[in-house]
C-alpha atoms as a printed R data frame, in Angstrom:
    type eleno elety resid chain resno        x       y       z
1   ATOM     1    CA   UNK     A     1  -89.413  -2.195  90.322
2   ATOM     2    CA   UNK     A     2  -87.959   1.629  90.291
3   ATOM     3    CA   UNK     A     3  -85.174   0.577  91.629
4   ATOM     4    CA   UNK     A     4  -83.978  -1.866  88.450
5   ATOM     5    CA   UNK     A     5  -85.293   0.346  86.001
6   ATOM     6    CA   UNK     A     6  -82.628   2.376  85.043
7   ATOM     7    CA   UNK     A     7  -80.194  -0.442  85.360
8   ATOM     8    CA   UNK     A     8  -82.042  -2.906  83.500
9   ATOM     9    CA   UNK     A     9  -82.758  -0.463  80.457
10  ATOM    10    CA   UNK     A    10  -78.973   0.457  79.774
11  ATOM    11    CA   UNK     A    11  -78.492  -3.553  79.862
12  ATOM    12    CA   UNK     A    12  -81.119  -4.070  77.330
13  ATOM    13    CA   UNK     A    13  -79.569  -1.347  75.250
14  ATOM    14    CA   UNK     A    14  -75.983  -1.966  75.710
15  ATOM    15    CA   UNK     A    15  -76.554  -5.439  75.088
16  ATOM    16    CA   UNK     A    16  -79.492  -5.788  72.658
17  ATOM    17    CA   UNK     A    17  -78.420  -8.567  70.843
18  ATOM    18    CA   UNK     A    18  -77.910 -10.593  73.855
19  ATOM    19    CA   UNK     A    19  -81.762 -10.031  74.542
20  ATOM    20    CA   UNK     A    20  -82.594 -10.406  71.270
21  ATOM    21    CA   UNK     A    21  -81.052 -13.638  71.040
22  ATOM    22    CA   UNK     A    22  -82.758 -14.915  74.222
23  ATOM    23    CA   UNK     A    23  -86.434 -13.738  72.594
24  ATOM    24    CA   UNK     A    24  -86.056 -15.700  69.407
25  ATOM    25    CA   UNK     A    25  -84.148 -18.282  71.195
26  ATOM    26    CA   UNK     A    26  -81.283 -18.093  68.500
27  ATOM    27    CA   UNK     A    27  -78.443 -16.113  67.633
28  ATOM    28    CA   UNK     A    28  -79.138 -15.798  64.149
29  ATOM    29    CA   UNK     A    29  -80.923 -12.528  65.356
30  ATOM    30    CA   UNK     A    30  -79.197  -8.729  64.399
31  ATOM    31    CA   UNK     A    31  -80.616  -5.849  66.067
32  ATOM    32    CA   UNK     A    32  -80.956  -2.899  63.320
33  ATOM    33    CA   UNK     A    33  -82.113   0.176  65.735
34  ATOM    34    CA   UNK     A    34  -83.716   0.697  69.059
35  ATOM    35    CA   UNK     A    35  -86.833   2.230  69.057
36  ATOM    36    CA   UNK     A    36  -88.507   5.115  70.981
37  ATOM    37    CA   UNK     A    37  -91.265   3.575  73.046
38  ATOM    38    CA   UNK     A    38  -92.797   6.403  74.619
39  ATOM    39    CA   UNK     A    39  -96.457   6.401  73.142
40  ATOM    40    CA   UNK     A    40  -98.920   9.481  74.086
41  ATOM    41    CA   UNK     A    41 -101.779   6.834  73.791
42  ATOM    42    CA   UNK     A    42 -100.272   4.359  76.512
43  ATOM    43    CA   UNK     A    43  -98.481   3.864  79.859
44  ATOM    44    CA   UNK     A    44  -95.060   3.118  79.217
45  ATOM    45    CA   UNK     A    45  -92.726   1.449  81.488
46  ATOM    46    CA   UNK     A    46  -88.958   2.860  82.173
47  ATOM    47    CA   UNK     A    47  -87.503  -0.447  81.650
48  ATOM    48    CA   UNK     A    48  -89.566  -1.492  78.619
49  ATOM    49    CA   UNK     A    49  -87.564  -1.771  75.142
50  ATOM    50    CA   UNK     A    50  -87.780  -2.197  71.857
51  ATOM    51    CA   UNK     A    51  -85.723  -3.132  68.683
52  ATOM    52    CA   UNK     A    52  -86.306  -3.018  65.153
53  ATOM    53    CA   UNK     A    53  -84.396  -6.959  64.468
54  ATOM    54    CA   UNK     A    54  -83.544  -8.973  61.282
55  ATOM    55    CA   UNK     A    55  -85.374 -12.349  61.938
56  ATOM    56    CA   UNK     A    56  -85.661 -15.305  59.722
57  ATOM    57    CA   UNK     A    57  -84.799 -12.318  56.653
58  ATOM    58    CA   UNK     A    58  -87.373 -10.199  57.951
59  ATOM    59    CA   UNK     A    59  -86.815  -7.058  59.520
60  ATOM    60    CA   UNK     A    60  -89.816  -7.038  62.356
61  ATOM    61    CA   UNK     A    61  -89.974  -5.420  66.105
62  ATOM    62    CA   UNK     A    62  -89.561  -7.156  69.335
63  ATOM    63    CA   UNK     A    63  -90.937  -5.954  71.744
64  ATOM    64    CA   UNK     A    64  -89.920  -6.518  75.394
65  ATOM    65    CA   UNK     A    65  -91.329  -6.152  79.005
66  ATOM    66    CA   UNK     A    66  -89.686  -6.565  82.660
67  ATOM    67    CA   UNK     A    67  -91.632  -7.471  85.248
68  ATOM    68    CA   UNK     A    68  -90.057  -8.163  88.879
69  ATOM    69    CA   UNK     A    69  -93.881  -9.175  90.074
70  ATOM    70    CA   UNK     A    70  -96.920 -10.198  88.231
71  ATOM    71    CA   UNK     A    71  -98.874  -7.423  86.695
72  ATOM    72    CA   UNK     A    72 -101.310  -5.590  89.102
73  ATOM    73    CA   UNK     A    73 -103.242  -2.472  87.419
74  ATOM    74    CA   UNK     A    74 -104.191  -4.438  84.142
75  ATOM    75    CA   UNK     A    75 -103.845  -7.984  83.083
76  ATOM    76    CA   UNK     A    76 -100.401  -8.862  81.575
77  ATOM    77    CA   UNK     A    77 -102.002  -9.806  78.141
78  ATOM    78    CA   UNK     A    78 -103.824  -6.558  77.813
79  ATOM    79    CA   UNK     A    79 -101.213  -4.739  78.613
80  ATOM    80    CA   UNK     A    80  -98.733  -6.469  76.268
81  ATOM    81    CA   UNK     A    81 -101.589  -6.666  73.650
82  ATOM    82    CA   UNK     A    82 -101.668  -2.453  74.223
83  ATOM    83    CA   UNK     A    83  -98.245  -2.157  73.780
84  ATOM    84    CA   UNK     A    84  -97.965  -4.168  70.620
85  ATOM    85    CA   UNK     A    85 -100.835  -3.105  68.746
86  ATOM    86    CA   UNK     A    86  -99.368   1.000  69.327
87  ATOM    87    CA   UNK     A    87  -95.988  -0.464  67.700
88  ATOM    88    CA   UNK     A    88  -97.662  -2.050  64.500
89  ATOM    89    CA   UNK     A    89  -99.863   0.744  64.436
90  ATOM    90    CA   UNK     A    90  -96.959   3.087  64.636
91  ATOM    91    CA   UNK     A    91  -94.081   1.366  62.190
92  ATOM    92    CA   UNK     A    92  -96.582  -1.033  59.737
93  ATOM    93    CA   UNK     A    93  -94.469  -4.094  60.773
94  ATOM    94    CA   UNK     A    94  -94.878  -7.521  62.695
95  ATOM    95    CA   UNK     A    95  -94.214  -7.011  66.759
96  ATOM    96    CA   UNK     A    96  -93.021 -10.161  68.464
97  ATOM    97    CA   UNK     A    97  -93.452  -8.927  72.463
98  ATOM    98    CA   UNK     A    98  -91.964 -11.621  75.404
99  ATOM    99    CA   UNK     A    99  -92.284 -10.716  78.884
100 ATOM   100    CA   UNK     A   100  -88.799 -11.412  81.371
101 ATOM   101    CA   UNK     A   101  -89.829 -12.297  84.702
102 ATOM   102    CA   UNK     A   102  -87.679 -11.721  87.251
103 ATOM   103    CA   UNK     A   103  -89.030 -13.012  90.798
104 ATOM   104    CA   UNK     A   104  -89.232 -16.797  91.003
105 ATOM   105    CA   UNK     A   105  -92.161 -16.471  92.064
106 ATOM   106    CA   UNK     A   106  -93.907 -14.525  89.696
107 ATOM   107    CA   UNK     A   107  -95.220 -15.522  86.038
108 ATOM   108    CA   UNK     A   108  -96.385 -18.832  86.837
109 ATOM   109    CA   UNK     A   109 -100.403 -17.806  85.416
110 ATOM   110    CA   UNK     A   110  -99.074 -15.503  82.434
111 ATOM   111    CA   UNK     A   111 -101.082 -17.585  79.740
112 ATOM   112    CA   UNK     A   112  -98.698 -15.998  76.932
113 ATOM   113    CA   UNK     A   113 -101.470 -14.394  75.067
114 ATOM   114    CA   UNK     A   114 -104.891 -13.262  74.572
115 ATOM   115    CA   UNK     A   115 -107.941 -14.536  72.956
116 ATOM   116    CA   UNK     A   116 -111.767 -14.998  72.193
117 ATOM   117    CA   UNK     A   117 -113.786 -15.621  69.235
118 ATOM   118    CA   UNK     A   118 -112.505 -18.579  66.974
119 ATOM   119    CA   UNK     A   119 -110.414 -18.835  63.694
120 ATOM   120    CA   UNK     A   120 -112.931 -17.543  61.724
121 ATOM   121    CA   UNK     A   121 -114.185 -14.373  63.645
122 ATOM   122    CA   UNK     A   122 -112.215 -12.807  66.573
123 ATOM   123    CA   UNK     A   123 -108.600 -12.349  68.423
124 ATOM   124    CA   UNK     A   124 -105.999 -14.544  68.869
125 ATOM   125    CA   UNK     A   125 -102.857 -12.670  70.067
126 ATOM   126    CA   UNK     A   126  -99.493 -14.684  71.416
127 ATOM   127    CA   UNK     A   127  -96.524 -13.212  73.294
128 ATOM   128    CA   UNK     A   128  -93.267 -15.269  74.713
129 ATOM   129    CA   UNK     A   129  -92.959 -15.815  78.843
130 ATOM   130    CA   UNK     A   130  -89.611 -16.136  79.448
131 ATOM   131    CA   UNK     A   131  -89.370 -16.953  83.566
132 ATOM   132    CA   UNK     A   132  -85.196 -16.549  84.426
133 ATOM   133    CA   UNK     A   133  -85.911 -19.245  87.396
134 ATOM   134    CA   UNK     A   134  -86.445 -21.675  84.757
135 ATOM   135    CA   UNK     A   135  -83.582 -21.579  82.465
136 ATOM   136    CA   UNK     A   136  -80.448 -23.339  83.712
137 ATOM   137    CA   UNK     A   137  -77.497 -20.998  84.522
138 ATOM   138    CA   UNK     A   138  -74.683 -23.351  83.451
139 ATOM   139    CA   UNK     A   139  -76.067 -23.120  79.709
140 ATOM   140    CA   UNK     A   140  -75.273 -18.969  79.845
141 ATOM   141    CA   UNK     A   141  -72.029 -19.450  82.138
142 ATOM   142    CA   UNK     A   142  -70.446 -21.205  78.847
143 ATOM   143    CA   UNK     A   143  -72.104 -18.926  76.152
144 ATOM   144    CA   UNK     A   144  -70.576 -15.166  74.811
145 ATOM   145    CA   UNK     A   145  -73.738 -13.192  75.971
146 ATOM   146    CA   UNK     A   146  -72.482 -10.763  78.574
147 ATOM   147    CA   UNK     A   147  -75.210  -8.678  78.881
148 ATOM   148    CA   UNK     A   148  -77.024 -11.575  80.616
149 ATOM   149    CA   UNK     A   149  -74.565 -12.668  83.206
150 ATOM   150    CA   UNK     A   150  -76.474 -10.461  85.897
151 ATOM   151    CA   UNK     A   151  -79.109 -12.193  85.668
152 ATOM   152    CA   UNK     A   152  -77.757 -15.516  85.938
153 ATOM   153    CA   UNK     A   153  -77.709 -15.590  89.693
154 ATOM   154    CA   UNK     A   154  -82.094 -15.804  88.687
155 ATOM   155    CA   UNK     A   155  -81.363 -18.660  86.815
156 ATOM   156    CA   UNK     A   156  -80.874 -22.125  88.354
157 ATOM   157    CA   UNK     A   157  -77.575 -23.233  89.127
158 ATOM   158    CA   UNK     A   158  -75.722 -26.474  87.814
159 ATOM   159    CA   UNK     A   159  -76.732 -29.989  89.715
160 ATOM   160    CA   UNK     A   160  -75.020 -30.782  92.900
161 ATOM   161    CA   UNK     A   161  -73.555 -27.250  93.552
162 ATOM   162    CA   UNK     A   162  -74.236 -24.714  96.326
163 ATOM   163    CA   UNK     A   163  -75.801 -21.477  96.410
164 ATOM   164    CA   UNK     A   164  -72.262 -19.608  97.374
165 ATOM   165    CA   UNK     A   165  -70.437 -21.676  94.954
166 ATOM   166    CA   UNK     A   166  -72.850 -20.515  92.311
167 ATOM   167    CA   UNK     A   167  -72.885 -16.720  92.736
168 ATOM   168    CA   UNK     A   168  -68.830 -17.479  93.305
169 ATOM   169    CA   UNK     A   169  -69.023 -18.388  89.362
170 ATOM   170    CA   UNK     A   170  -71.372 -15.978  88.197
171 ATOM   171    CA   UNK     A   171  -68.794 -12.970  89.387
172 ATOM   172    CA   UNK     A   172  -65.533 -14.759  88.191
173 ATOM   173    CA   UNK     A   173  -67.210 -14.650  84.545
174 ATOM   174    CA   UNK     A   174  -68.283 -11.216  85.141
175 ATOM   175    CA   UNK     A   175  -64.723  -9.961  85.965
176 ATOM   176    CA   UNK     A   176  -63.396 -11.824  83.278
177 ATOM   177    CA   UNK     A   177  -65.222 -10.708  80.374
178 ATOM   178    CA   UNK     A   178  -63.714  -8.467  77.990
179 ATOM   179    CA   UNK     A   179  -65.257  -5.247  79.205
180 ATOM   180    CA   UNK     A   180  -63.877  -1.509  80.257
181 ATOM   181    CA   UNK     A   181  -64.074  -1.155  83.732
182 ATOM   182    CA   UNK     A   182  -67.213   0.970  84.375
183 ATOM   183    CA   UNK     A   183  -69.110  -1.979  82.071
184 ATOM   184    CA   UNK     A   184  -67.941  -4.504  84.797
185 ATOM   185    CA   UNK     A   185  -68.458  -2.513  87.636
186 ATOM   186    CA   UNK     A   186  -71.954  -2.028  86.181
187 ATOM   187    CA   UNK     A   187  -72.393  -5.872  85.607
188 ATOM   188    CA   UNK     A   188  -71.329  -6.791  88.900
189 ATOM   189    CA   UNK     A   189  -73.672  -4.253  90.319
190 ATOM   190    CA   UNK     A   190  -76.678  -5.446  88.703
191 ATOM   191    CA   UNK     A   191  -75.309  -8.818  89.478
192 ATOM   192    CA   UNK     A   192  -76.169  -7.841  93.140
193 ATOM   193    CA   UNK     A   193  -78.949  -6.050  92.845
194 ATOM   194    CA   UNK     A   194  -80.733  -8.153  90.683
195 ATOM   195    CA   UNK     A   195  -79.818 -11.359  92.818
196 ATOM   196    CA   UNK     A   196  -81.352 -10.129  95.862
197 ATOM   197    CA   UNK     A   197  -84.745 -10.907  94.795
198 ATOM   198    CA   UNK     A   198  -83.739 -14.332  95.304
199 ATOM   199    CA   UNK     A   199  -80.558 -14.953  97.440
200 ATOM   200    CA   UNK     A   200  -79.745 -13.741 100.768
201 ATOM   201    CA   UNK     A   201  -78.025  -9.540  99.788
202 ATOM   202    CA   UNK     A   202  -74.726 -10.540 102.618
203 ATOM   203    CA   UNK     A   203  -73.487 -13.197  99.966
204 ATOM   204    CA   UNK     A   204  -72.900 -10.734  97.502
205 ATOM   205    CA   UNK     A   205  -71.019  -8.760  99.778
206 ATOM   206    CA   UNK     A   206  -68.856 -11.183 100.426
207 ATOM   207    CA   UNK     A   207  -68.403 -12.425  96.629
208 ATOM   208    CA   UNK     A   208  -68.511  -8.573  95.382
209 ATOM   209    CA   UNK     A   209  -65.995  -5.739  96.408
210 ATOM   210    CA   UNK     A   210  -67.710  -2.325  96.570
211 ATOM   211    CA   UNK     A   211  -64.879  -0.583  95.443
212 ATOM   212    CA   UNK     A   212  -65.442  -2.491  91.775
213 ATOM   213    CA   UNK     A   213  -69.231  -1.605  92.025
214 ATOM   214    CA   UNK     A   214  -68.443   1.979  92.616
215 ATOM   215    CA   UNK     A   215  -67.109   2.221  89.192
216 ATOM   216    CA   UNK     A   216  -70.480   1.955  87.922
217 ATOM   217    CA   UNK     A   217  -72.507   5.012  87.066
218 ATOM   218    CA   UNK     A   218  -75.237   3.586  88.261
219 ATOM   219    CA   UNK     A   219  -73.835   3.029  91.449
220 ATOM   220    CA   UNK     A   220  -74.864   6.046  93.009
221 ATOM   221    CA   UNK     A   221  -78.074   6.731  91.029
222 ATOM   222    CA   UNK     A   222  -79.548   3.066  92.887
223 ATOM   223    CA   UNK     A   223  -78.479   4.091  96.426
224 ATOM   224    CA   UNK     A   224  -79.832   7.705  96.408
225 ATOM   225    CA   UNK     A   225  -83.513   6.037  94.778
226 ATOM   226    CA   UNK     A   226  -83.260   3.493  97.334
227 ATOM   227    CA   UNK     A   227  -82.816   6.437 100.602
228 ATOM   228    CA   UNK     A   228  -85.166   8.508  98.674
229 ATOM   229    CA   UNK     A   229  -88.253   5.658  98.792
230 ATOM   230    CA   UNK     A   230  -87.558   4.548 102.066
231 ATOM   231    CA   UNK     A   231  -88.054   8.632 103.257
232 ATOM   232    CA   UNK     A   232  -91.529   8.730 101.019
233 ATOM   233    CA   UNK     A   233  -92.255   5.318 103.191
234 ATOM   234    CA   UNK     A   234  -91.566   6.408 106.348
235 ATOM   235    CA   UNK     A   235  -93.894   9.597 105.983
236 ATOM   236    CA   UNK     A   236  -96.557   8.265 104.714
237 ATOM   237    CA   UNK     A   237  -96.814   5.808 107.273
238 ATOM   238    CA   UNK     A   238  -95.943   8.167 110.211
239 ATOM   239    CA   UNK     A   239  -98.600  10.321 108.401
240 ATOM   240    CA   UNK     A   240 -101.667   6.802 108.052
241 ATOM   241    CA   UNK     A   241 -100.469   5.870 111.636
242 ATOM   242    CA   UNK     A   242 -101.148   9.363 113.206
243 ATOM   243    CA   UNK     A   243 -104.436  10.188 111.124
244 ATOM   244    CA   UNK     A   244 -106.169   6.542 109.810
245 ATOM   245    CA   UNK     A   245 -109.247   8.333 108.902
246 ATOM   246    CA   UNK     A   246 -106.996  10.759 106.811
247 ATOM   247    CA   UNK     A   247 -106.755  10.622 102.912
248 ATOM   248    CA   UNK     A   248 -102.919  10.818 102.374
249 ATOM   249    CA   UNK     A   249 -102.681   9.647  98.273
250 ATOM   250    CA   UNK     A   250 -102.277  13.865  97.992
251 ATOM   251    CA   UNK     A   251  -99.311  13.577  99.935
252 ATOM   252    CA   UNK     A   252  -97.533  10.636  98.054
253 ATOM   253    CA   UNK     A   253  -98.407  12.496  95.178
254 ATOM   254    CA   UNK     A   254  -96.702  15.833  95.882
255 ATOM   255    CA   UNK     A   255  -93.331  13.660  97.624
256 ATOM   256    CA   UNK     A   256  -93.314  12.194  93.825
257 ATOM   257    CA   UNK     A   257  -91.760  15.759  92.786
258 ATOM   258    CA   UNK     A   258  -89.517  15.611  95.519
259 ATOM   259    CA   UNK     A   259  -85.803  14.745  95.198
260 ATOM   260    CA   UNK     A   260  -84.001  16.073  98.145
261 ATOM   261    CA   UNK     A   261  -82.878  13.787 100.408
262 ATOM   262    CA   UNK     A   262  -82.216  16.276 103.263
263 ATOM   263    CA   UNK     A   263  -85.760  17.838 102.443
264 ATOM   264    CA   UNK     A   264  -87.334  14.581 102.684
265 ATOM   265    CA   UNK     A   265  -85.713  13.992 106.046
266 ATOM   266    CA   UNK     A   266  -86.970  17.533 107.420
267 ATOM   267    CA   UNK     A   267  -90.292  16.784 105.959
268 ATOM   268    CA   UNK     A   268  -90.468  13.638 108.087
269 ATOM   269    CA   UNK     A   269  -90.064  15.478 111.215
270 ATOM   270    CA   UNK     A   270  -92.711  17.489 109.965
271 ATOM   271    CA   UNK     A   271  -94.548  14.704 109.341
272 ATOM   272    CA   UNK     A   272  -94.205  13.492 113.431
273 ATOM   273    CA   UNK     A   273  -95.161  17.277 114.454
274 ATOM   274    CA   UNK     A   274  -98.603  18.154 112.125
275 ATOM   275    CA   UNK     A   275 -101.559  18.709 113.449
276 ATOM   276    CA   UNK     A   276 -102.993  17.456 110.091
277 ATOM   277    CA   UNK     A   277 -102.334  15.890 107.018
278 ATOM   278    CA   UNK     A   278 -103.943  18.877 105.577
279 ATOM   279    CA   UNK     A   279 -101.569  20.941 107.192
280 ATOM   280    CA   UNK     A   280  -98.652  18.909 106.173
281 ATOM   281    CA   UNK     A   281 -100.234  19.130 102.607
282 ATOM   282    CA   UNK     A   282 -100.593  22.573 102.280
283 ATOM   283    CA   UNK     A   283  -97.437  22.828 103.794
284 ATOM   284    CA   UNK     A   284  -95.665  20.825 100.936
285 ATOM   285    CA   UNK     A   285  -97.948  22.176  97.859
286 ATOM   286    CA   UNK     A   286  -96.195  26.141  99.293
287 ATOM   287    CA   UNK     A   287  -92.718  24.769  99.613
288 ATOM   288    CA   UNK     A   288  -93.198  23.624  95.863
289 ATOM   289    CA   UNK     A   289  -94.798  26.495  94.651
């Protein structure tokens, strides 16, 4: 999920209303502030947002969470449940959460809440599942909501049309909303990204010149994550492959703090050479230090 964090949050901030609307299902939605999530009491997720909204002539927070797979540390409902009750603990006012889901395949058991007890003596707490490989793409191809166009290559495409033919009208819309040039390069982008969790990554080459993606900030920031994982990857399984018995969560811990991509790449080559992960260890903890 790193990789669409940073991506996904400026979308959801750029374009809150957009998001907003697609929560409540309505447009008669206005998004008053977004909020600072960061809680000392919880884990917060980079990509996680959320807005203090008028609703219905009520100002309330929405609360909402990305999730590219289904939820592996903790439940989904606990975890939305945790997130909600530090927000109405925090600001005194009603939290409506919804969880986006971007893989087609993932979200299918998220029961959309939590509960035990009964009506007269427990919990009953509800959230919104929204799955993109449910909603129909043609609806948001005709709509205003530009901040959602990237993810309409998630969403199923009009009867009787191909795949190609599809993503072909998702990018036309894209470069023909009224946006500056950076916001489209950074739509089409995300666009791309986004749709290769579900369509083959050539087609958007095809449909999608670089050039125009370059223009995005966020161009640059993906690609360098991307080289920097794959490094942490291949080291810490040249490091399990050449010691099995060998404990090497240390090791992905201390490459967290790493950011050089060169320094990954001669660490690699250390990693091939060591005698010992606890040689390559100590090795890394006195380069840091």
């Amino acid at each position: 999920m790193a990789q669409y964090d940073e991506i996904i949050k400026h979308l959801m901030d750029r374009f809150a209303v957009e998001f907003a609307s697609l929560s409540f299902g309505t447009t008669d939605v206005q998004v008053l502030e977004t909020l600072d999530t960061e809680q000392q009491t919880i884990k917060v997720h980079r990509n996680d947002m959320s807005y203090k909204v008028l609703w219905q002539n009520q100002t309330v927070l929405l609360h909402i969470e990305v999730q590219t797979e289904d939820s592996r540390d903790k439940p989904m409902p606990l975890r939305v449940l945790s997130y909600a009750s530090a927000l109405l603990l925090r600001y005194e006012l009603p939290v409506y959460s919804v969880v986006l889901y971007l893989s087609p395949n993932a979200g299918h058991n998220d029961p959309g809440g939590y509960r035990y007890g009964n009506d007269d003596f427990g919990l009953q707490f509800m959230y919104q599942v929204i799955q993109f490989s449910k909603l129909d793409g043609d609806s948001f191809l005709d709509s205003e909501m530009v901040g959602l166009l990237p993810f309409m290559s998630l969403m199923n495409p009009p009867k009787d049309m191909t795949t190609e033919a599809w993503l072909q009208e998702c990018v036309e819309k894209i470069e023909s909303a009224p946006v500056d040039t950076k916001t489209r390069g950074t739509l089409l982008f995300a666009l791309s990204l986004l749709g290769g969790l579900v369509h083959d990554p050539t087609l958007f080459q095809k449909l999608i010149s670089e050039d125009i993606m370059q223009e995005s900030p966020f161009y640059e920031l993906v690609i360098q994550r991307g080289a920097r994982e794959n490094s942490i990857k291949n080291i810490l399984t040249v490091l399990t492959k050449r010691f099995p018995n060998s404990d090497v969560n240390p090791v992905a811990q201390g490459l967290e703090s790493v950011l050089d991509i060169d320094y990954l790449t001669e660490l690699l080559n250390n990693a091939i050479d060591t005698p010992s992960v606890e040689v390559f260890l100590q090795e890394l903890n006195a380069t840091e230090t």
